[in-house]
CSV table of C-alpha atoms and ligand atoms in Angstrom, one decimal:
chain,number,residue,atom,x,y,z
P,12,UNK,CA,37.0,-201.2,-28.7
P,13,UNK,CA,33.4,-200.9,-27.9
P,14,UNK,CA,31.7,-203.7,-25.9
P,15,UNK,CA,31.4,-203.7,-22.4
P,16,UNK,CA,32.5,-207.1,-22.1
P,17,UNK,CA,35.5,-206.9,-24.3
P,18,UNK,CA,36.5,-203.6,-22.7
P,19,UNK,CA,36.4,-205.2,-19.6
P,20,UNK,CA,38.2,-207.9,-20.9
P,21,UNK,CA,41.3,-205.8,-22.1
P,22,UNK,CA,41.1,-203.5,-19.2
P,23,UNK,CA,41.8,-206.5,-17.0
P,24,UNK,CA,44.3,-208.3,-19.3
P,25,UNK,CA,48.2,-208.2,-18.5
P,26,UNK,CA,48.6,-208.3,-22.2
P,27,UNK,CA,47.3,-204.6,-22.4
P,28,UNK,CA,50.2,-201.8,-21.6
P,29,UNK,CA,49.8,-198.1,-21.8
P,30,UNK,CA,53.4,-197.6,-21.7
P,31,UNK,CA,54.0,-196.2,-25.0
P,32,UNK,CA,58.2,-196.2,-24.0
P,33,UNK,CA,58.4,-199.6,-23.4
P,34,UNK,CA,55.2,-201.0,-25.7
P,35,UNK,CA,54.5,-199.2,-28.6
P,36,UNK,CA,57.1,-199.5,-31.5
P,37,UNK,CA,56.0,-196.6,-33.7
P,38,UNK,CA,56.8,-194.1,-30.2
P,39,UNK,CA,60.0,-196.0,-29.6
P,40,UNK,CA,61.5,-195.5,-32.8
P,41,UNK,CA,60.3,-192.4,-33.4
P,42,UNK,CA,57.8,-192.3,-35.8
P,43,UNK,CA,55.5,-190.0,-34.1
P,44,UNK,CA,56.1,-186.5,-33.7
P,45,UNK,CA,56.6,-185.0,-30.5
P,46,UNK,CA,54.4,-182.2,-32.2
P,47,UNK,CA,51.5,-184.7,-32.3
P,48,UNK,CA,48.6,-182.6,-30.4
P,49,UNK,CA,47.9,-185.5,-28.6
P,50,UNK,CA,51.5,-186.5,-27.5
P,51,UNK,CA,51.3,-185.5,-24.0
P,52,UNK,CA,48.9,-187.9,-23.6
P,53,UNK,CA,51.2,-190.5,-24.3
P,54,UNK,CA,54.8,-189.4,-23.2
P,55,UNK,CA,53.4,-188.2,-19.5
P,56,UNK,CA,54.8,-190.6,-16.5
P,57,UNK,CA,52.2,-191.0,-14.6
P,58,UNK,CA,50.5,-193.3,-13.2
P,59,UNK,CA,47.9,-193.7,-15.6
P,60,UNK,CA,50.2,-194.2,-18.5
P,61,UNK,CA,52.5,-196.8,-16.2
P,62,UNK,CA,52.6,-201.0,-16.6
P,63,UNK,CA,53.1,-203.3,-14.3
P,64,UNK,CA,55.3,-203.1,-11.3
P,65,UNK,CA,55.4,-199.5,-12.2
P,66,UNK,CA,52.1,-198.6,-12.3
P,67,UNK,CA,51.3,-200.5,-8.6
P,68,UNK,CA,54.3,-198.3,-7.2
P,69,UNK,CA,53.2,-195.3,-8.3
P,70,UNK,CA,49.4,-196.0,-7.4
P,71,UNK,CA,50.5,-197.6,-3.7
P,72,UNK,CA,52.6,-194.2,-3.3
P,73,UNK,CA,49.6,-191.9,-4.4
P,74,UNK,CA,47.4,-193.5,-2.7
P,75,UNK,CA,49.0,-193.2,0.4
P,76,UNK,CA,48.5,-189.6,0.3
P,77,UNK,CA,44.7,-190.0,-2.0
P,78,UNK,CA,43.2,-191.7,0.9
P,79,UNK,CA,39.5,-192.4,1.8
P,80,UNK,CA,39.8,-190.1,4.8
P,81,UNK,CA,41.3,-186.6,3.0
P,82,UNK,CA,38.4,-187.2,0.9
P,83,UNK,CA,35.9,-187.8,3.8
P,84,UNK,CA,37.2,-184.8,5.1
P,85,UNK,CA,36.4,-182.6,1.9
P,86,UNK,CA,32.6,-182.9,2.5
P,87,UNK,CA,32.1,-179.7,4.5
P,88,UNK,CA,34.3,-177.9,2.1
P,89,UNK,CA,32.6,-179.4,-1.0
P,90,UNK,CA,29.1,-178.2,1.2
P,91,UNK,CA,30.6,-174.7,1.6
P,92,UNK,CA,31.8,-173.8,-2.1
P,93,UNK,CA,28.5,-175.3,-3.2
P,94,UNK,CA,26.9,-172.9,-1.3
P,95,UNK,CA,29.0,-170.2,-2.2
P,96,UNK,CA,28.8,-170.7,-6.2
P,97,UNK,CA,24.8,-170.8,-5.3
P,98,UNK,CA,25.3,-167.8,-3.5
P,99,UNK,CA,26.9,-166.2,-7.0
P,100,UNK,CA,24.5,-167.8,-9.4
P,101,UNK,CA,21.5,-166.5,-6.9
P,102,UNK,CA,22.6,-162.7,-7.5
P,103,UNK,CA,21.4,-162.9,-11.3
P,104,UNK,CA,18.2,-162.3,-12.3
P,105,UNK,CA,16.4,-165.6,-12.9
P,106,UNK,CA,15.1,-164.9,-16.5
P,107,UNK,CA,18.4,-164.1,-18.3
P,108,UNK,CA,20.3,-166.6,-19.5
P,109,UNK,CA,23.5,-168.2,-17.6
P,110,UNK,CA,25.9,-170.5,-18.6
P,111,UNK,CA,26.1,-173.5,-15.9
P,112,UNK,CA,28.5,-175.1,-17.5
P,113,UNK,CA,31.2,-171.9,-17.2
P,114,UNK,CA,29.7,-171.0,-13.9
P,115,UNK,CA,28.3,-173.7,-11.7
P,116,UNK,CA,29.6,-177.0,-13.9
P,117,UNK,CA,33.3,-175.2,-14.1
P,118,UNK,CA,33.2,-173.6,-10.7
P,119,UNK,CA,32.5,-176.2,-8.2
P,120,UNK,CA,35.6,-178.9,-9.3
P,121,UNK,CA,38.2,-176.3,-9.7
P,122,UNK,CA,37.4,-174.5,-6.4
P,123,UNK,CA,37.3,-178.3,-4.9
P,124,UNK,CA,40.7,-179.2,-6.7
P,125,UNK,CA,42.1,-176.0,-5.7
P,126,UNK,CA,41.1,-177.3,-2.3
P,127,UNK,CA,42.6,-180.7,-2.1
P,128,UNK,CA,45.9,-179.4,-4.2
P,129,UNK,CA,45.8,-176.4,-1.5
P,130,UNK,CA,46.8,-174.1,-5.3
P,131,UNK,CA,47.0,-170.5,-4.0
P,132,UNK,CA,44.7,-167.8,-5.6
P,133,UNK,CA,47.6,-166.4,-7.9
P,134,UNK,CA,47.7,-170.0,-9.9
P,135,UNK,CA,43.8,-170.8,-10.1
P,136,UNK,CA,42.6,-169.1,-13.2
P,137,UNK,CA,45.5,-170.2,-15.1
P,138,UNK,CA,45.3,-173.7,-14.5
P,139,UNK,CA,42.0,-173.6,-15.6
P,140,UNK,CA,42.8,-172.1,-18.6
P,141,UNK,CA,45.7,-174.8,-19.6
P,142,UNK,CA,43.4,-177.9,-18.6
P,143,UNK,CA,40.6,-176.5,-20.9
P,144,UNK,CA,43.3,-176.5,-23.6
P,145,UNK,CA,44.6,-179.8,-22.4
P,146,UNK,CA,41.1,-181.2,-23.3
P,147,UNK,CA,40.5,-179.4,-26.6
P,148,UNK,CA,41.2,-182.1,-29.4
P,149,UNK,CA,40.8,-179.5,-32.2
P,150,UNK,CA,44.0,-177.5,-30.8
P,151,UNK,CA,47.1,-176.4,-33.4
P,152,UNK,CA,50.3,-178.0,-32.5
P,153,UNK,CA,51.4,-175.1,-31.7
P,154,UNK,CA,49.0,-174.2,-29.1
P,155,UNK,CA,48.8,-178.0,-27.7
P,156,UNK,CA,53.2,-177.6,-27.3
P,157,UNK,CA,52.2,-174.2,-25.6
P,158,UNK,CA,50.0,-175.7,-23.5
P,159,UNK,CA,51.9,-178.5,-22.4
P,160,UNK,CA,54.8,-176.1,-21.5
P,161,UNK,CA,52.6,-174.0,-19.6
P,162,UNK,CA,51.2,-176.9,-17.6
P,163,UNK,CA,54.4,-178.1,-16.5
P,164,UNK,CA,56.0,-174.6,-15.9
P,165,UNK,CA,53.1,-174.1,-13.2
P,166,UNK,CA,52.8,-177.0,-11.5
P,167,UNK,CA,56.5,-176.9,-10.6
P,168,UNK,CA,55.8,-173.5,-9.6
P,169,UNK,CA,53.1,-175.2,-7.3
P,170,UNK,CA,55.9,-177.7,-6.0
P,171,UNK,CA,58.1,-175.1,-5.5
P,172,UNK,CA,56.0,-173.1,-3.1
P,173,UNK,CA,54.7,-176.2,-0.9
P,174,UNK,CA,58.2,-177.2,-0.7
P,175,UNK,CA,58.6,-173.6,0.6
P,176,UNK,CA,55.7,-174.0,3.0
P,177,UNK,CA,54.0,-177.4,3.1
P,178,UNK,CA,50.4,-177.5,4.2
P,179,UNK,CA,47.9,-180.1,5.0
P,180,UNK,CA,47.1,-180.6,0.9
P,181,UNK,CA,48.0,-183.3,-1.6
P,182,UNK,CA,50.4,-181.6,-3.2
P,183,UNK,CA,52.1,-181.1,0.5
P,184,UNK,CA,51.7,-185.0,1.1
P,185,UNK,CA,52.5,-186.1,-2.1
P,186,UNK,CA,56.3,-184.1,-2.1
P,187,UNK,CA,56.7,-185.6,1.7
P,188,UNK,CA,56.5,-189.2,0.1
P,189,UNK,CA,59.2,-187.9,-2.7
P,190,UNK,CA,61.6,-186.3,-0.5
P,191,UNK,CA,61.1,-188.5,2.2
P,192,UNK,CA,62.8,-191.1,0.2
P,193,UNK,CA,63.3,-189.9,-3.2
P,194,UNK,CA,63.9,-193.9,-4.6
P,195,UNK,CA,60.2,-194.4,-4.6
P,196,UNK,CA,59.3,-191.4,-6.7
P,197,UNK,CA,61.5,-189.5,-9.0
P,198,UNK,CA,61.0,-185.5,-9.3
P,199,UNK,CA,59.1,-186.0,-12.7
P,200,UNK,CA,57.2,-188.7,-11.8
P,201,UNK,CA,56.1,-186.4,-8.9
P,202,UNK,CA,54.9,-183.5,-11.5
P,203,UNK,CA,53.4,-185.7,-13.6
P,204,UNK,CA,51.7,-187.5,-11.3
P,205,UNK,CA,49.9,-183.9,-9.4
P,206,UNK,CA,49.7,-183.1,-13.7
P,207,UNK,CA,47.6,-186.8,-13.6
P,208,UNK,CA,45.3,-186.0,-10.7
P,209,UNK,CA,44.9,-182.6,-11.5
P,210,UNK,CA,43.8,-182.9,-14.8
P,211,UNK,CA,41.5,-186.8,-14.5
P,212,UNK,CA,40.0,-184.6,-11.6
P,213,UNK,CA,39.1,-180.9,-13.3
P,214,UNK,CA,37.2,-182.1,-17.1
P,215,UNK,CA,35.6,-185.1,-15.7
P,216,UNK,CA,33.6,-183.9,-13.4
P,217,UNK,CA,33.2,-180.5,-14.8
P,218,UNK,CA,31.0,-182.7,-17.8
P,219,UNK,CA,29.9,-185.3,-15.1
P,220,UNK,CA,27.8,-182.0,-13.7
P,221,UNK,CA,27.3,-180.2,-17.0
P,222,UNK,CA,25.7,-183.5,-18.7
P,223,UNK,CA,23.6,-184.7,-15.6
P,224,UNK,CA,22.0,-181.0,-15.1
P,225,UNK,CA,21.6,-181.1,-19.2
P,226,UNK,CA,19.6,-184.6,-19.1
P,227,UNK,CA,18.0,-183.7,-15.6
P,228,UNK,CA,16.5,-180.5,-17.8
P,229,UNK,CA,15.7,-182.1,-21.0
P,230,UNK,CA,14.0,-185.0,-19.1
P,231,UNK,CA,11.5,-183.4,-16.4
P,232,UNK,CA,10.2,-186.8,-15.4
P,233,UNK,CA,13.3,-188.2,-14.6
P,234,UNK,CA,13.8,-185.3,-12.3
P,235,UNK,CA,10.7,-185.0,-11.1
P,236,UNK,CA,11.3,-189.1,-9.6
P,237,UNK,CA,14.1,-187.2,-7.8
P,238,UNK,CA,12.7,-184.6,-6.5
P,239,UNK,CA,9.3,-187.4,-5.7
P,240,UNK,CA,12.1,-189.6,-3.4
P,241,UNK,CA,11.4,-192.3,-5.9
P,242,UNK,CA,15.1,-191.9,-6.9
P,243,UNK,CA,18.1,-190.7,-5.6
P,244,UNK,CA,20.9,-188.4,-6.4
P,245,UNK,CA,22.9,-191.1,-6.4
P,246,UNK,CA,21.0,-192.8,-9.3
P,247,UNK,CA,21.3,-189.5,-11.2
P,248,UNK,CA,24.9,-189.6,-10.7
P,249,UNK,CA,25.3,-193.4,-12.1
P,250,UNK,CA,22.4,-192.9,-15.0
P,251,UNK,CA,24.8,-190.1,-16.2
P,252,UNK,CA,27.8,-191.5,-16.0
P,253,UNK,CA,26.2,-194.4,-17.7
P,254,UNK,CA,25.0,-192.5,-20.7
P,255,UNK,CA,27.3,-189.6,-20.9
P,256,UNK,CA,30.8,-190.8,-20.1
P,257,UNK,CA,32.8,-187.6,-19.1
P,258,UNK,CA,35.8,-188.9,-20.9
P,259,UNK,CA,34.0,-190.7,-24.2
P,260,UNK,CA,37.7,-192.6,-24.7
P,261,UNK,CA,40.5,-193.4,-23.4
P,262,UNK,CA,44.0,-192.9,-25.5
P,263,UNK,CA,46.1,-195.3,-25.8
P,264,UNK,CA,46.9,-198.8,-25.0
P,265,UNK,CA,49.4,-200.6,-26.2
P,266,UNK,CA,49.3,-205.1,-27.1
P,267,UNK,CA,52.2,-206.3,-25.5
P,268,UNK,CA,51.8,-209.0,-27.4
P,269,UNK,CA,49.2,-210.8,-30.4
P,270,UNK,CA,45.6,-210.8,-28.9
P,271,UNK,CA,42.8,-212.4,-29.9
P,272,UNK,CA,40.0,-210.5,-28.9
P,273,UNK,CA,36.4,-211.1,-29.7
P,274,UNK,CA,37.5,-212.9,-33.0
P,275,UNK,CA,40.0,-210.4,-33.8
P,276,UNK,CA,43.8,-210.1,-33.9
P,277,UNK,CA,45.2,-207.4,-32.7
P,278,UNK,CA,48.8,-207.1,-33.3
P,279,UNK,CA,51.6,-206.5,-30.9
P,280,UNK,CA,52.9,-202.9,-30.5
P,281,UNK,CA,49.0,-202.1,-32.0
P,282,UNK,CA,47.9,-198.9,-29.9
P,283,UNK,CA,43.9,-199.5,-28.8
P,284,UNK,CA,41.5,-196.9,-28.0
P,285,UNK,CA,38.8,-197.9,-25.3
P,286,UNK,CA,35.4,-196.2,-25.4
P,287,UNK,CA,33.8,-196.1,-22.0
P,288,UNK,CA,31.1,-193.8,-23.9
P,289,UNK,CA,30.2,-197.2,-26.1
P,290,UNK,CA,30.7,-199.4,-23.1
P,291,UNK,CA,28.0,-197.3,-21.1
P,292,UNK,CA,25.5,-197.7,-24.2
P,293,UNK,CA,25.9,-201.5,-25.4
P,294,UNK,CA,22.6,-203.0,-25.9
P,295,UNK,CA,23.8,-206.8,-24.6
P,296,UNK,CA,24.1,-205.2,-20.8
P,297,UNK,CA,21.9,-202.3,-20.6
P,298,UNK,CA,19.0,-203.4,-23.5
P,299,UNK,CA,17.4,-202.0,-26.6
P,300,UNK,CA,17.1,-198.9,-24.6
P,301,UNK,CA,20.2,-198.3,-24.2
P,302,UNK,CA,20.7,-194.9,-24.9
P,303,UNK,CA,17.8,-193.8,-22.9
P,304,UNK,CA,18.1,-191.6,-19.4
P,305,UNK,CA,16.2,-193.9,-17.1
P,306,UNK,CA,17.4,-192.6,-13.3
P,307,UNK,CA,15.6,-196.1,-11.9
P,308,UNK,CA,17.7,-198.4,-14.7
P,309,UNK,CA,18.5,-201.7,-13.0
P,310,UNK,CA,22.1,-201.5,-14.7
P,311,UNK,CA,22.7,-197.6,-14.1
P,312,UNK,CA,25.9,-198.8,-11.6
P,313,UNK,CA,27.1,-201.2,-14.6
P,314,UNK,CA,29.0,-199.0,-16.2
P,315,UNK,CA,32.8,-198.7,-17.2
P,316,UNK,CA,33.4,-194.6,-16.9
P,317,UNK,CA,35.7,-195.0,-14.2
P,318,UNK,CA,37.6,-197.7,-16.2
P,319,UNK,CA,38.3,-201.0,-14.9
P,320,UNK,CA,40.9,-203.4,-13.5
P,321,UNK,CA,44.1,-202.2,-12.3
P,322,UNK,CA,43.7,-198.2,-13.3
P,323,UNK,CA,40.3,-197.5,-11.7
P,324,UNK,CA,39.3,-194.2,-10.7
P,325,UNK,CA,41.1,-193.1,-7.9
P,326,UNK,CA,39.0,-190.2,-7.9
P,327,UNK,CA,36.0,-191.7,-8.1
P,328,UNK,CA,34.3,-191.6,-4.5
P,329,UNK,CA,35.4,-187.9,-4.4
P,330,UNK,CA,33.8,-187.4,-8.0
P,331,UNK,CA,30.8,-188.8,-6.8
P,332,UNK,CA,30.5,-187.1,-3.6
P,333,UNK,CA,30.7,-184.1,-5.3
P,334,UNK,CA,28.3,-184.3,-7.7
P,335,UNK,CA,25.8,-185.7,-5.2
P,336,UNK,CA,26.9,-182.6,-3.0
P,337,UNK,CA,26.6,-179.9,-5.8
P,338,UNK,CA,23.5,-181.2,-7.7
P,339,UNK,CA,21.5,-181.5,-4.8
P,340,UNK,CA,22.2,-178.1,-4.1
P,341,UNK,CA,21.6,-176.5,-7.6
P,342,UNK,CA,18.0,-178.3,-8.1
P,343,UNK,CA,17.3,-177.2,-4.8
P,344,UNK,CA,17.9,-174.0,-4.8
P,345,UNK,CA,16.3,-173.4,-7.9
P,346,UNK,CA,13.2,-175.3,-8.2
P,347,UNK,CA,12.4,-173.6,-11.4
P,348,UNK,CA,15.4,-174.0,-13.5
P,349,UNK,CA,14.9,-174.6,-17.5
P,350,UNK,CA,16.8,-175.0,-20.4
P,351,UNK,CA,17.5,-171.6,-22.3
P,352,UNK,CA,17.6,-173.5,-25.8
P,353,UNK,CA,15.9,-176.7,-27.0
P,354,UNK,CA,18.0,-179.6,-25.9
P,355,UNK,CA,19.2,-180.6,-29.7
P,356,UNK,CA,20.4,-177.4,-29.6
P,357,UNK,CA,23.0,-178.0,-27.3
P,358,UNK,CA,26.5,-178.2,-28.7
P,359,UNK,CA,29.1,-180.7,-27.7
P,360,UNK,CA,33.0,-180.1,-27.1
P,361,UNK,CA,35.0,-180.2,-30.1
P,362,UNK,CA,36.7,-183.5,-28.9
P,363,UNK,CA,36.7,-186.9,-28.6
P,364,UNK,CA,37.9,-187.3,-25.2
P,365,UNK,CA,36.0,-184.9,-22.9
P,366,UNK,CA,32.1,-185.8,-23.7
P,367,UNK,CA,30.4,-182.5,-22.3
P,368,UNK,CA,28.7,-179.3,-23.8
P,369,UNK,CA,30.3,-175.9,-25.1
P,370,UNK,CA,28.2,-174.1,-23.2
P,371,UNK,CA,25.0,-174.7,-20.7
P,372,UNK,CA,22.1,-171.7,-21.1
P,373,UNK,CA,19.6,-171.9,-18.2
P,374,UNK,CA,17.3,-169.7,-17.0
P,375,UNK,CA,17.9,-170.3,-13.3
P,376,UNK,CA,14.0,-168.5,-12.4
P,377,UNK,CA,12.7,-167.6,-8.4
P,378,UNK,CA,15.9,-168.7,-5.8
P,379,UNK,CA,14.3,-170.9,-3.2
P,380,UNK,CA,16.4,-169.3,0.0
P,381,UNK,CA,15.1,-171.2,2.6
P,382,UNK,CA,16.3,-174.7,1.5
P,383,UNK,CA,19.4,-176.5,-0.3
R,595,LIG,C1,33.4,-187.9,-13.1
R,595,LIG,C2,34.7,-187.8,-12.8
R,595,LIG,C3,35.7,-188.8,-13.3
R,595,LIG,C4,35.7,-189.7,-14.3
R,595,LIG,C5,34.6,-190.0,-15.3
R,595,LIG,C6,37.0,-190.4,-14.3
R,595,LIG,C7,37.4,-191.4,-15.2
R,595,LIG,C8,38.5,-192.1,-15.1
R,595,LIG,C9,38.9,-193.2,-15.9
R,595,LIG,C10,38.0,-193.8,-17.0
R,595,LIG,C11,40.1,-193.7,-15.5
R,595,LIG,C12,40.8,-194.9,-16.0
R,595,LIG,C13,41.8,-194.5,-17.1
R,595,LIG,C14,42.4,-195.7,-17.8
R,595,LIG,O1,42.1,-196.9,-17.4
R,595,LIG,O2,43.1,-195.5,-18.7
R,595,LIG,C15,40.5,-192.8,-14.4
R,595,LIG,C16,41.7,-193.0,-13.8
R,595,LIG,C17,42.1,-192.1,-12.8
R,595,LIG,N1,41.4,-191.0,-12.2
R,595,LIG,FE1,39.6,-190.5,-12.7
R,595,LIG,N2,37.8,-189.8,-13.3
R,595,LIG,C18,37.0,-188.9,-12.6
R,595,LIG,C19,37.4,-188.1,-11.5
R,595,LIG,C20,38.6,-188.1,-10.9
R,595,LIG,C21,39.0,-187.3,-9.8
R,595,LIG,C22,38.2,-186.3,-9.1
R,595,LIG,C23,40.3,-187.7,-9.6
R,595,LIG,C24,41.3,-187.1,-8.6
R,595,LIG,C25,41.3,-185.9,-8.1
R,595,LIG,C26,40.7,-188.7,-10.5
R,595,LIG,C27,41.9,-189.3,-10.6
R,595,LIG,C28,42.2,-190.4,-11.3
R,595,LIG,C29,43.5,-191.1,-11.3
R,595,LIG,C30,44.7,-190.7,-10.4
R,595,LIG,C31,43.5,-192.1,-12.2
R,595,LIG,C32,44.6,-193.1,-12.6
R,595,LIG,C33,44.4,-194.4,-11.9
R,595,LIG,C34,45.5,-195.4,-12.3
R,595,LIG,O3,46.0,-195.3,-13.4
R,595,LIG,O4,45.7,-196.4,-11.6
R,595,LIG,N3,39.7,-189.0,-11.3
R,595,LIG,N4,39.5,-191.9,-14.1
């Protein structure tokens, strides 16, 4: 499904699961293997995959832990590891290459995440390493079941030693509500759901960075508005979310029962695939121009990259605080910044959920130290 309206439409609609145990026939009876690299997708409980009753539980019970104010309090944290990856990137010499996307785009979420999650130093490159895998569509069976295996094996190992000794994190918050009364939130749904935020937090806005710093680069008179005052970081955050969805679709959704959509039928027990990417590019909202990175767009905000309806973004003000936070700094810092290859030359991810670039060659040039 690709219009913005009809997305909206479905994403709103009580008709639409994405409980694949209780909604999609062919996963009921069995007729897709467990060895499908896309499974986990589908058979994690979280809340993102929940309907219903369910799905407001588990959101009410994480949000009480995600709340507006841990994320307020992030800000000087997400200043200081901006600073710090800065710092890093400031060391090399300004007319070799670099990859932003390994080391700035890659850097700044997972140090945040490892923040909020309060993960220990022994568990951080490792989790990287499974949620890159966790994102790449191309990935053998064998190495998506690896992957999933390893996922879970270390976040338990992260429950396990918060249990041991709790701390002022998420992760610490989030086992209080379970073993404060474990009837509102089972032991898997506890894993799966640290596996949910974890994982909607880490690729997202590693591409939300990686794609605004690519189109900032390729298009020097949008960024020149920016650094003008005629437009904000804000705007640059929107615009890009707008034309570069971090996560182009969103797998699966389930008709609960016959639809009609948009002059179409869609069966019950169908499974749906929503495009956000699409959404952010249909012509009827955002014109002929569509595709265009206009920073000043009237309907840069209209966009449906968080999703809609009952599964918005939880995430989403911390996402966009951070990207604020760390693209502000990089421009700053380095006035001169370019592109390392021509912009076609860019290569996209090998997969049709996570909408970034393989890699991000800049030359960073002269380090403005006195300002960020
Ligand atoms: C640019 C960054 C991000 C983007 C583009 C993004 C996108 C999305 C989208 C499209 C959905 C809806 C999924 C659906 O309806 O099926 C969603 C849900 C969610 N996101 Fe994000 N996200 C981002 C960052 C984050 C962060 C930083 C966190 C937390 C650390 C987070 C946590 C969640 C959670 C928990 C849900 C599930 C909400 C629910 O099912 O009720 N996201 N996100």
């Amino acid at each position: 499904m690709t219009g913005h309206a009809v997305i909206r439409e479905l994403l709103t609609d009580p008709r639409v699961s994405k409980d694949a145990y209780r909604h999609w026939p062919a996963w009921i009876g069995g007729e897709i293997a467990q060895s499908w690299p896309l499974a986990i997708w589908v058979s994690v409980q979280n809340m993102v995959t929940a309907y219903g009753e369910d799905h407001r539980r588990l959101r009410g019970l994480v949000a009480e832990a995600f709340t507006p104010s841990r994320v307020a309090r992030l800000r000087g944290r997400i200043e200081g590891i901006t600073g710090e990856v800065l710092d890093s990137l400031a060391r090399r010499p300004g007319d070799v290459p670099v990859d932003l996307r390994r080391w700035f785009a890659h850097v700044v979420p997972s140090r945040v995440l490892a923040e909020l999650f309060g993960i220990p130093s022994g568990l951080r490159a490792r989790l990287g390493r499974i949620i890159a895998g966790f994102f790449d569509t191309s990935a053998s069976l064998e190495e998506a079941r690896c992957n999933g295996a390893e996922l879970y094996v270390t976040m338990n190992e992260l429950v396990a030693g918060k249990r041991g000794e709790p701390g002022e994190d998420l992760t610490s918050a989030l086992i209080a509500v379970r073993d404060g009364d474990g009837a509102r939130l089972t032991e898997k749904e506890l894993v799966d759901n640290l596996i949910l935020l974890y994982t909607a937090g880490y690729e997202t806005t590693v591409n939300l960075l990686d794609n605004a710093v690519a189109l900032l680069l390729a298009h020097p008179g949008q960024l020149a508005l920016v650094r003008r005052g005629e437009a904000a970081w804000e705007d640059v955050v929107e615009e890009t979310l707008r034309v570069e969805a971090p996560g182009a679709n969103g797998i699966l959704r389930y008709a609960v029962e016959d639809l009609e959509v948009g002059g179409v039928v869609i069966p019950r027990g169908d499974p749906l695939v929503i495009s956000y990417a699409a959404a952010g590019r249909d012509p009827a909202v955002h014109g002929q121009q569509a595709h265009l990175f206009d920073v000043t767009r009237a309907t840069r905000r209209n966009h449906l990259s968080f999703g809609h309806g009952t599964h918005f973004c939880l995430g989403a003000p911390l996402a966009r605080l951070e990207a604020r936070i760390a693209l502000r700094g990089l421009f700053t810092r380095f006035p001169g910044m370019r592109l390392a290859v021509a912009p076609r030359r860019l290569r996209p991810l090998e997969s049709f959920i996570s909408n970034g670039h393989r890699e991000l060659p800049v030359l960073l040039g002269p380090v403005d130290a006195g300002r960020e």
